[in-house]
Coordinates of N, CA and C in Angstrom, one line a residue:
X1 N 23.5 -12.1 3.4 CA 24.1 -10.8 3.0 C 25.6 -10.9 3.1
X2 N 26.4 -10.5 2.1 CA 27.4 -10.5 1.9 C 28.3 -9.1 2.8
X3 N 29.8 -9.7 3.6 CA 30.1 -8.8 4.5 C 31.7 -8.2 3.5
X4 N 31.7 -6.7 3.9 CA 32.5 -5.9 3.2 C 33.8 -6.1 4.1
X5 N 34.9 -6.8 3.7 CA 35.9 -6.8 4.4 C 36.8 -6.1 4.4
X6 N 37.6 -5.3 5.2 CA 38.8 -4.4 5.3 C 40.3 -5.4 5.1
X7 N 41.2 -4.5 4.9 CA 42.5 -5.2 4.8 C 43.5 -5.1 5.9
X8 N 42.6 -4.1 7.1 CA 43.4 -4.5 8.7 C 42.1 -3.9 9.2
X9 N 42.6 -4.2 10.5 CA 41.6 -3.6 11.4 C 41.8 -2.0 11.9
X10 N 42.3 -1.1 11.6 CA 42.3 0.1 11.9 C 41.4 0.7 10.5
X11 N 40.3 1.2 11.0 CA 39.5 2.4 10.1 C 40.2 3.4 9.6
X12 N 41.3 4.0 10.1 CA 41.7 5.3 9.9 C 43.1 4.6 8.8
X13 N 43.8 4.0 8.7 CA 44.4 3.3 7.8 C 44.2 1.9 6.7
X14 N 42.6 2.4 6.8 CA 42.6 1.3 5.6 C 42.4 2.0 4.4
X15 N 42.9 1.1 2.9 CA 43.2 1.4 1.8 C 43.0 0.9 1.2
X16 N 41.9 0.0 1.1 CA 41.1 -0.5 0.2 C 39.7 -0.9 0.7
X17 N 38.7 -1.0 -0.3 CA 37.7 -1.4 0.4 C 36.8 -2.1 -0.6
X18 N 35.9 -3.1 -0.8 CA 35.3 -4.0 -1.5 C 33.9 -3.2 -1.7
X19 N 33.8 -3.5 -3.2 CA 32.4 -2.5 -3.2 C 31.5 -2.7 -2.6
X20 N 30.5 -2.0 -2.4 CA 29.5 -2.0 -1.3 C 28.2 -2.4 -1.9
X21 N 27.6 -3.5 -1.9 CA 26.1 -3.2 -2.8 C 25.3 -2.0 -2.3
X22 N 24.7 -1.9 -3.4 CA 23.4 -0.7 -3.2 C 22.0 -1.4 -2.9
X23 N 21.6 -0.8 -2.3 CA 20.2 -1.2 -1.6 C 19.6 -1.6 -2.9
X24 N 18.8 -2.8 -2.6 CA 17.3 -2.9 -3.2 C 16.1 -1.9 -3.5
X25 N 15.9 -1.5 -2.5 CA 14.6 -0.5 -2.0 C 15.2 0.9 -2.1
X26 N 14.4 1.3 -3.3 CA 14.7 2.7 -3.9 C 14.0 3.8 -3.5
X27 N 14.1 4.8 -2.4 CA 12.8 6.2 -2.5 C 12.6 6.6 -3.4
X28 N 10.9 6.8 -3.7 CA 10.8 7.5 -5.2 C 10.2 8.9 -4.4
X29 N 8.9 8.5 -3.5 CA 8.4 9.6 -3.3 C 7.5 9.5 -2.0
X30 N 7.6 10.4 -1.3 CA 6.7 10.4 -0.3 C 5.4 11.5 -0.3
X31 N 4.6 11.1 0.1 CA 3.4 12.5 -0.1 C 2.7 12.3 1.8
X32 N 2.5 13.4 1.8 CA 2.0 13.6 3.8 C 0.8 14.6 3.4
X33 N -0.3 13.5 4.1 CA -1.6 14.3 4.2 C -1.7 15.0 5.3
X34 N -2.7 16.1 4.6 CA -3.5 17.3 5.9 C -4.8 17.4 5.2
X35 N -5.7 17.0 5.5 CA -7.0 17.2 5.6 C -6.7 16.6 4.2
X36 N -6.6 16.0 3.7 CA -6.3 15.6 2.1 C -7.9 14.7 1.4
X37 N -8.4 14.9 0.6 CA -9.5 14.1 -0.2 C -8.6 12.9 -0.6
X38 N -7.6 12.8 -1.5 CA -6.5 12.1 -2.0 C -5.0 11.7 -2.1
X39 N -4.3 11.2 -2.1 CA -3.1 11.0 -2.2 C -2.8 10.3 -3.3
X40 N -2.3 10.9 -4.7 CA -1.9 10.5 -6.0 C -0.8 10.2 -6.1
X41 N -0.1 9.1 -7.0 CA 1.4 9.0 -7.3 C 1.2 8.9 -9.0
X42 N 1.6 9.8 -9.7 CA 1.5 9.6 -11.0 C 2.6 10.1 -11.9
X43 N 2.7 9.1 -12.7 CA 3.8 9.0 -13.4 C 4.3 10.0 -14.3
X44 N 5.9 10.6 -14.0 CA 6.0 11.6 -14.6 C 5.8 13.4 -14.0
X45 N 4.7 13.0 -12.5 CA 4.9 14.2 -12.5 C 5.5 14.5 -10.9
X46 N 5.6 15.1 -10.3 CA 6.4 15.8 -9.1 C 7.3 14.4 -8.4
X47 N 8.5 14.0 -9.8 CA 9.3 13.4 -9.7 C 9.2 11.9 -8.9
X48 N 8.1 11.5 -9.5 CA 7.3 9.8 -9.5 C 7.9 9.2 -10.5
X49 N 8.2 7.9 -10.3 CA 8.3 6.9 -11.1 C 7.4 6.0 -11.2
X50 N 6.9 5.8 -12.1 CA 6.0 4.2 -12.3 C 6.1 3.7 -13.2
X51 N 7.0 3.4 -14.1 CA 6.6 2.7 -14.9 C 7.7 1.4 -15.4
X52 N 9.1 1.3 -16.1 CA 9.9 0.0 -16.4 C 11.1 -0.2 -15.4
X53 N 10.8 1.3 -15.0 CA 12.2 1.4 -13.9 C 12.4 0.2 -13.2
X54 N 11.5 -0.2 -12.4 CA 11.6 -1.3 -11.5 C 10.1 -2.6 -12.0
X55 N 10.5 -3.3 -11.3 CA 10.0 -4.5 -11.6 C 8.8 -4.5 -10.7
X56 N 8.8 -4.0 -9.7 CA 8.0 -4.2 -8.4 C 7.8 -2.5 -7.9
X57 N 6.7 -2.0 -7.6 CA 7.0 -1.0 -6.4 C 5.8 -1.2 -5.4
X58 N 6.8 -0.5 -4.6 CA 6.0 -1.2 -2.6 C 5.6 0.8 -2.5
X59 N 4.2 0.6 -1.9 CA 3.8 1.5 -1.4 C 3.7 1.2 0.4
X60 N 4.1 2.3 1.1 CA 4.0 2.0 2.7 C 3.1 3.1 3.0
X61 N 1.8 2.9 4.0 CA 1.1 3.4 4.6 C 1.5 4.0 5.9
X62 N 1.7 5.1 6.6 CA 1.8 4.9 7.9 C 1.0 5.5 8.7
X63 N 0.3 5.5 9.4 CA -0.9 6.4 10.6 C -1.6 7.0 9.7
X64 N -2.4 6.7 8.9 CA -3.8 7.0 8.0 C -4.8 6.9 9.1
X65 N -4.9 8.7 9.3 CA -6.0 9.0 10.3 C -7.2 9.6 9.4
X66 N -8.6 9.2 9.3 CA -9.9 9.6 9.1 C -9.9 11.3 10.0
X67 N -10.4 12.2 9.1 CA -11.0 13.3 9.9 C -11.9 13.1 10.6
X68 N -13.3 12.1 10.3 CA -13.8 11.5 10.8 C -14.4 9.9 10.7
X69 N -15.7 9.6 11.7 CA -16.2 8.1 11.7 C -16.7 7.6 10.2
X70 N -16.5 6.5 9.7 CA -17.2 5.4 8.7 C -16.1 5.5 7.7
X71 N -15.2 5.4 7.8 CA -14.2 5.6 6.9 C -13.5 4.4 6.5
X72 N -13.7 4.2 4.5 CA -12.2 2.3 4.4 C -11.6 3.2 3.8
X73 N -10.3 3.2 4.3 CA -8.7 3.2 3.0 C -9.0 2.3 1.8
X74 N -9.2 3.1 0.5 CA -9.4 2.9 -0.5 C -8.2 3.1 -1.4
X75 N -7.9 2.2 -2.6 CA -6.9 2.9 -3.7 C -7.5 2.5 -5.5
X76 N -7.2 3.4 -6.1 CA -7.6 2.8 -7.0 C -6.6 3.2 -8.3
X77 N -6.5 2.4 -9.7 CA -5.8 2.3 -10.6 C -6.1 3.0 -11.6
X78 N -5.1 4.0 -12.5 CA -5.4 4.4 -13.7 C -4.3 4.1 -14.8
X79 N -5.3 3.8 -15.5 CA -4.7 2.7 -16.9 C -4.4 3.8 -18.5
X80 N -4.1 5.3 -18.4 CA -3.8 5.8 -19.3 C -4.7 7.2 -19.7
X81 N -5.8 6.9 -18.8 CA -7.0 7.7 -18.9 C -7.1 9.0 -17.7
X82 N -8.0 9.7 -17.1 CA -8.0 10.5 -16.4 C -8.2 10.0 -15.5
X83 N -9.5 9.1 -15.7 CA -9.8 8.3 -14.0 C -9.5 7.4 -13.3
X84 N -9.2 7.3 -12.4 CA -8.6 5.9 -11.6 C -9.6 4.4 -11.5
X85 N -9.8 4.2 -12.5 CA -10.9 3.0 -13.1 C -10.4 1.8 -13.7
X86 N -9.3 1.8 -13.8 CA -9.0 0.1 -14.3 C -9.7 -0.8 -13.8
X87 N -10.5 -1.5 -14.7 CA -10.9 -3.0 -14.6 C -10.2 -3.8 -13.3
X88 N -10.7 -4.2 -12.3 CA -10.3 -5.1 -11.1 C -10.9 -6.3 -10.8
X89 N -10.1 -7.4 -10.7 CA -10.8 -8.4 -9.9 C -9.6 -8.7 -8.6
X90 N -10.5 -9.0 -7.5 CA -9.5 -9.0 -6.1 C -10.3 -10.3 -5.4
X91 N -9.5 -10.1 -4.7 CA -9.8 -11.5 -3.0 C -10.0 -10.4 -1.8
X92 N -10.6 -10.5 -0.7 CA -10.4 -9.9 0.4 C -10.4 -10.9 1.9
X93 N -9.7 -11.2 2.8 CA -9.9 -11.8 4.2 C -9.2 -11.0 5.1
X94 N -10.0 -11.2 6.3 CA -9.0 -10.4 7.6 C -8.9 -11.5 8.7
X95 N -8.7 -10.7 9.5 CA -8.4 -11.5 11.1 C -8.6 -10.2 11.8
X96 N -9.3 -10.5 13.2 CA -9.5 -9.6 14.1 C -9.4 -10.1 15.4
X97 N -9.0 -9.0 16.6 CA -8.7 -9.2 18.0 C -9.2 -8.3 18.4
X98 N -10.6 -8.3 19.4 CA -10.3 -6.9 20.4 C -9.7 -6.8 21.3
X99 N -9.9 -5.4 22.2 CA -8.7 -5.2 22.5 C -9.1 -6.0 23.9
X100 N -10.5 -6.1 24.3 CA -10.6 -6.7 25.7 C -10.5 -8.2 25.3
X101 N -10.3 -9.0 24.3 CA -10.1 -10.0 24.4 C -11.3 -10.5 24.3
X102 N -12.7 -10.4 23.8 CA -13.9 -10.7 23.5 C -14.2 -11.3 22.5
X103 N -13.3 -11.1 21.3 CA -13.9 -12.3 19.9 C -12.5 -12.0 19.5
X104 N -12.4 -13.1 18.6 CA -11.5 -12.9 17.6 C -11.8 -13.9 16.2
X105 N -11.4 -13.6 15.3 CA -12.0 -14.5 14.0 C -10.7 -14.0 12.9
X106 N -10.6 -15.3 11.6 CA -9.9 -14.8 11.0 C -10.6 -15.6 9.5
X107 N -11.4 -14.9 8.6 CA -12.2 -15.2 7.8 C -12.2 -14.8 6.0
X108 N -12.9 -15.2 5.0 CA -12.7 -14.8 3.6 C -14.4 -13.7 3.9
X109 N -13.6 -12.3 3.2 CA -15.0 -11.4 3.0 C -15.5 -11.0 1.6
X110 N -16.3 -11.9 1.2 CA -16.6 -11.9 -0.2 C -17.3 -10.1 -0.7
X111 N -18.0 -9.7 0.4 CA -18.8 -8.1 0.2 C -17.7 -7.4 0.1
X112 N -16.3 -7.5 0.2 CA -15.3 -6.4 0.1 C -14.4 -6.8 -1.3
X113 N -14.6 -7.9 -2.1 CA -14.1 -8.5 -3.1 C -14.4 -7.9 -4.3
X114 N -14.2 -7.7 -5.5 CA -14.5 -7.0 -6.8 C -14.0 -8.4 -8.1
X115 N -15.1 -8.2 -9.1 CA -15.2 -9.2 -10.0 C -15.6 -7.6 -11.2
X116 N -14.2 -8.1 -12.0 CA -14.2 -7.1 -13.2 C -14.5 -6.0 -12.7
X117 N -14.3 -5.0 -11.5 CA -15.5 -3.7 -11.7 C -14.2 -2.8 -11.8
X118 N -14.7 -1.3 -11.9 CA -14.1 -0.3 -11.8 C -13.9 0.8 -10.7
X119 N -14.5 0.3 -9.8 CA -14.3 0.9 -8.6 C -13.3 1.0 -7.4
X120 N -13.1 1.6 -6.7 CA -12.1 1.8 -6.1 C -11.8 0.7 -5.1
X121 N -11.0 -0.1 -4.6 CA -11.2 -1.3 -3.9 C -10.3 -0.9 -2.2
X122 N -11.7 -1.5 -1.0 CA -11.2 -0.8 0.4 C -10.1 -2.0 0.7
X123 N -8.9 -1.1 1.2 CA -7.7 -1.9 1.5 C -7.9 -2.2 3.0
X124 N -9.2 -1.2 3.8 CA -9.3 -2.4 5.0 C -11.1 -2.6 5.1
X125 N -11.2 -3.9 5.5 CA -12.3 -4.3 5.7 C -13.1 -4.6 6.8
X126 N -14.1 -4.7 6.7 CA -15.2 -5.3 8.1 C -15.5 -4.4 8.9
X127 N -14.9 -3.0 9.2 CA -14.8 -2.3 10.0 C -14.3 -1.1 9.7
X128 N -14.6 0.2 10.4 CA -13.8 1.2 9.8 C -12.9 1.3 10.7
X129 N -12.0 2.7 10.3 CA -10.8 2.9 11.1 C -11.4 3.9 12.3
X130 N -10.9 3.9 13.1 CA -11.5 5.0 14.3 C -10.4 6.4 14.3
X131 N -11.3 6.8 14.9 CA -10.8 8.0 15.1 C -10.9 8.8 15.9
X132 N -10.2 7.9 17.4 CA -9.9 8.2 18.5 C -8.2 8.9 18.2
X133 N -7.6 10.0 18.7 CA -6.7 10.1 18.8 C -5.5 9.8 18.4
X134 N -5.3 8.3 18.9 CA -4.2 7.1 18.7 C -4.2 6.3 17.9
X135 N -5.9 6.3 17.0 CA -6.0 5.4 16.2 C -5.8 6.0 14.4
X136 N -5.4 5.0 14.1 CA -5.0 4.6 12.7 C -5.0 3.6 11.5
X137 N -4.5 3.7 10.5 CA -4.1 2.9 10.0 C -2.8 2.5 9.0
X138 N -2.3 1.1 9.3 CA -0.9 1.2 8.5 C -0.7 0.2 7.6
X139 N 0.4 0.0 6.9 CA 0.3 -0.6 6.0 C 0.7 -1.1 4.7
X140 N 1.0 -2.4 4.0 CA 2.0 -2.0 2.7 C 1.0 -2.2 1.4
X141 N 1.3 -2.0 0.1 CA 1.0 -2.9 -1.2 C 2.1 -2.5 -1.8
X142 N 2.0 -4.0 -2.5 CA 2.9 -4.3 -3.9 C 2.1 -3.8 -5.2
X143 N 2.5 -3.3 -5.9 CA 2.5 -3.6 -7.5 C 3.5 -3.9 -8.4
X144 N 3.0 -5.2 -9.0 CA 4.4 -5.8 -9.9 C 3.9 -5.2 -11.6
X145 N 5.2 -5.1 -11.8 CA 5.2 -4.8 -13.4 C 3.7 -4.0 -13.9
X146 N 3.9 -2.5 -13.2 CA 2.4 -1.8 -13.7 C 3.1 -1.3 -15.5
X147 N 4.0 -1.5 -15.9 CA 4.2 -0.8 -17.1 C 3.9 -2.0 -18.1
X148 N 3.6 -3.0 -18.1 CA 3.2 -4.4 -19.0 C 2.3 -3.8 -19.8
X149 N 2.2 -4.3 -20.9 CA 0.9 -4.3 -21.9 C 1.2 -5.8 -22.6
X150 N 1.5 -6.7 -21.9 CA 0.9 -7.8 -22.2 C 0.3 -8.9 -21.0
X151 N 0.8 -8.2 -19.6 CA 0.0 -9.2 -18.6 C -0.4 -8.2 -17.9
X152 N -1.9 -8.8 -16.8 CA -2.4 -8.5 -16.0 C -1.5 -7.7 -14.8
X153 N -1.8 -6.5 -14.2 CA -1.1 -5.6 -13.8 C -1.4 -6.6 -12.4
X154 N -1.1 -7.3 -11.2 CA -1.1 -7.6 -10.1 C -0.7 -6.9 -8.4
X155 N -1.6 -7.3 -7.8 CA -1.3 -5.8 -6.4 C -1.8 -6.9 -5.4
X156 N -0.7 -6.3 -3.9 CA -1.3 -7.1 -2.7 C -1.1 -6.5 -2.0
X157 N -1.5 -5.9 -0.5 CA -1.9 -5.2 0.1 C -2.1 -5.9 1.8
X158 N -1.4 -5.7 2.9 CA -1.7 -5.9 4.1 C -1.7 -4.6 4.8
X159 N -3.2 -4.5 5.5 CA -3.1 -3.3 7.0 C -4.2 -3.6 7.4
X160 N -3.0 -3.1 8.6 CA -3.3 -3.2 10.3 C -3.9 -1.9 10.7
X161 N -5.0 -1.9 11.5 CA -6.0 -0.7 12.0 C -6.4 -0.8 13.4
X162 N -6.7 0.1 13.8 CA -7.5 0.2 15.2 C -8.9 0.5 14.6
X163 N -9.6 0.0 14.8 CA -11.2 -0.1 13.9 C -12.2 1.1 15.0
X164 N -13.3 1.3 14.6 CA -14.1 2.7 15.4 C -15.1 2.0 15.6
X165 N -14.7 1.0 17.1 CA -15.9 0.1 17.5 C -15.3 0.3 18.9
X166 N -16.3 0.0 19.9 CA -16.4 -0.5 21.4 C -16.6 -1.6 21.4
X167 N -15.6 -2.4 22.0 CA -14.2 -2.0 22.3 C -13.3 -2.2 21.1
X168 N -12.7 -1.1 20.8 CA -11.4 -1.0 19.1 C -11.5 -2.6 18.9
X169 N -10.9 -2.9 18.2 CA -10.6 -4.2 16.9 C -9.2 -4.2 16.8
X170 N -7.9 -5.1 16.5 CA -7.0 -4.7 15.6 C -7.3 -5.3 14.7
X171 N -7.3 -5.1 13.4 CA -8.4 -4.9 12.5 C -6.7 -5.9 11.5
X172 N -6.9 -6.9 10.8 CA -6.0 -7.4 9.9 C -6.0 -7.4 8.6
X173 N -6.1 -6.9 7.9 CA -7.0 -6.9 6.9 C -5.8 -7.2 5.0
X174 N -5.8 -8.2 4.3 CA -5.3 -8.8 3.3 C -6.0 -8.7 2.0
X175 N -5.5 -7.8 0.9 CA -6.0 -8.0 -0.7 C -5.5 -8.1 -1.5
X176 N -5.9 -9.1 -2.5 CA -4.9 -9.3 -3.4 C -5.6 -9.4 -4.6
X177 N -4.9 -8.7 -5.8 CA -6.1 -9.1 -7.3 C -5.5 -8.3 -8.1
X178 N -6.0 -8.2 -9.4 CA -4.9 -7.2 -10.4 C -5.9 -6.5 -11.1
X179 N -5.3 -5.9 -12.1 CA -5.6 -4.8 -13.0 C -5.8 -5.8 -14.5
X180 N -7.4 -6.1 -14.4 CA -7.3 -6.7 -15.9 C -7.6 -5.9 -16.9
X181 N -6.4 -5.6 -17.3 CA -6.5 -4.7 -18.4 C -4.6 -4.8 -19.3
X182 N -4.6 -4.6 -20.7 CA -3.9 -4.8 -21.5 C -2.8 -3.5 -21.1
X183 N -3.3 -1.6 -21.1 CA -2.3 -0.8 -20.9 C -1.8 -0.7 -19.6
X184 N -0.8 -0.1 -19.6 CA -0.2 0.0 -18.9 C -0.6 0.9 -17.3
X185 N 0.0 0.8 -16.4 CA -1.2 1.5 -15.1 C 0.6 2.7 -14.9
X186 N -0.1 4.1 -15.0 CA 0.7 4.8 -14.8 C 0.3 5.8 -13.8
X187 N -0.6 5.2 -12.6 CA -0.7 6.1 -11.8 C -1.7 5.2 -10.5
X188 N -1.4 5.5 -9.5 CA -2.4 5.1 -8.1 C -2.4 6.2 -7.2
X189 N -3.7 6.3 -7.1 CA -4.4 7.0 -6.1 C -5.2 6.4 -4.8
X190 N -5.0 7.3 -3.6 CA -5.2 6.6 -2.2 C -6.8 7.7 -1.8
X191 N -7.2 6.8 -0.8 CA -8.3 8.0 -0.2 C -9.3 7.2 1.0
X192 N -9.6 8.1 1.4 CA -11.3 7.5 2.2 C -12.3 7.2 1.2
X193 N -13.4 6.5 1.5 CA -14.8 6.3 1.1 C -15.9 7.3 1.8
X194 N -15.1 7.9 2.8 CA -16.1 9.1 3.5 C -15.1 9.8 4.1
X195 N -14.8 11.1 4.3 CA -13.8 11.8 5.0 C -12.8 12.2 4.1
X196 N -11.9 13.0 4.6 CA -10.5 13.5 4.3 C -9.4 12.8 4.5
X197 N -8.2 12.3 4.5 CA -7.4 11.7 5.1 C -6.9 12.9 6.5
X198 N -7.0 13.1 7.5 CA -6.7 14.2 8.3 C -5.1 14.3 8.4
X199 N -4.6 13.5 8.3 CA -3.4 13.2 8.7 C -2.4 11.8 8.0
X200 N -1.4 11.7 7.9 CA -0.9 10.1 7.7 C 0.2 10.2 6.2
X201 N 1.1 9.3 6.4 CA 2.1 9.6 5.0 C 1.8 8.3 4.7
X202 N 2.3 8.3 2.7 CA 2.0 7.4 1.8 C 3.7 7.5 0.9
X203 N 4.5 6.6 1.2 CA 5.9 6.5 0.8 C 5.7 5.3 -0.4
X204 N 6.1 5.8 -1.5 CA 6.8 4.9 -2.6 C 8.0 4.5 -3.0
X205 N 8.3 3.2 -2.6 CA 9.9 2.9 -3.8 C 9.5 2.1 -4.4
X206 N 10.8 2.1 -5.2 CA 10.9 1.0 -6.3 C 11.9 0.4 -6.0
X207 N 11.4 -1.8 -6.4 CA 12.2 -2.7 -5.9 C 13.2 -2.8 -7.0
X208 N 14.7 -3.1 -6.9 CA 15.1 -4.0 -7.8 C 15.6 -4.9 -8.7
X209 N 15.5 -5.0 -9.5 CA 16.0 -6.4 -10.3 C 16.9 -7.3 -9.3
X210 N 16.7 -8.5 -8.5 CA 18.0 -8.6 -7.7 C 19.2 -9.2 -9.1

């Protein structure tokens, strides 16, 4: 990182100053659930960006609480259409620790993987999130270049959970796979596979060009 130098050392009489870069990491948008079925980011409308602006955008999860038990954080892609169905093929592995120190494993889960489908794909696996008080889920994904119509739309995804087992899990959970499909993806949507999101925010920026 490059450092902004002054022409003396008193703040109050300096008179020049070297320009400042501008951050990388752009706020586009944040959305905060309450009892929510979904959390949408679509392009164009309540001042979202998705599409040539940036090269990259990073979605951050933070305390994604289930209303209730059996719940995966899911997300899924729409490619121009109404429904969040883009064609997917993905990888899935985790790693897990409980909390008493009883097992731990860190393995490839082929049952959480998707080959061509259209379904929504769970960003945590093996286990659901609990929904004890304290527990949650957090978390990032990438999507690079969703505005392309000549390559494969690409996404990766790491979170961390307190899982709704005796004794809790921290729950590691890793996916990665793209959008095989030619248009362009101008919208992602977040959700449970059972439940509401009760609680929890979902922040977008955009990375970029360095």
């Amino acid at each position: 990182m490059s450092l902004v130098k002054y022409n003396n050392n008193s703040i109050s009489a300096v008179s020049s100053v070297a320009s400042m870069p501008s951050g990388a990491l752009v706020p586009i948008k944040t959305l905060t659930a309450s009892s929510s079925s979904t959390l949408s980011f679509v392009h164009g409308s309540s001042d979202v960006v998705l599409d040539s602006t940036y090269p990259i955008y990073l979605f951050k999860f933070i305390n994604i609480h289930p209303s209730g038990a059996g719940s995966e954080f899911q997300v899924g892609f729409r490619d121009g259409g109404t429904d969040y169905d883009a064609t997917k093929t993905t990888t899935a592995f985790y790693s897990y620790h409980a909390e008493n120190d009883s097992a731990t494993t860190l393995t490839y889960n082929s049952s959480e993987d998707l080959a061509q489908s259209t379904a929504f794909q769970n960003l945590t696996v093996a286990s659901q999130i609990g929904i004890d008080n304290d527990e949650s889920a957090s978390g990032q994904m990438y999507l690079f270049n969703p505005s392309s119509t000549t390559f494969v739309k690409h996404f990766m995804s790491e979170t961390n959970y307190a899982s709704n087992d005796d004794p809790p899990f921290s729950m590691n959970c890793y996916i990665a796979g793209y959008c095989n499909v030619t248009a362009a993806i101008d919208a992602v949507q977040f959700k449970l596979d059972t439940n509401n999101i009760q609680s929890g925010t979902i922040k977008l920026y955009g990375i970029k060009d360095s």
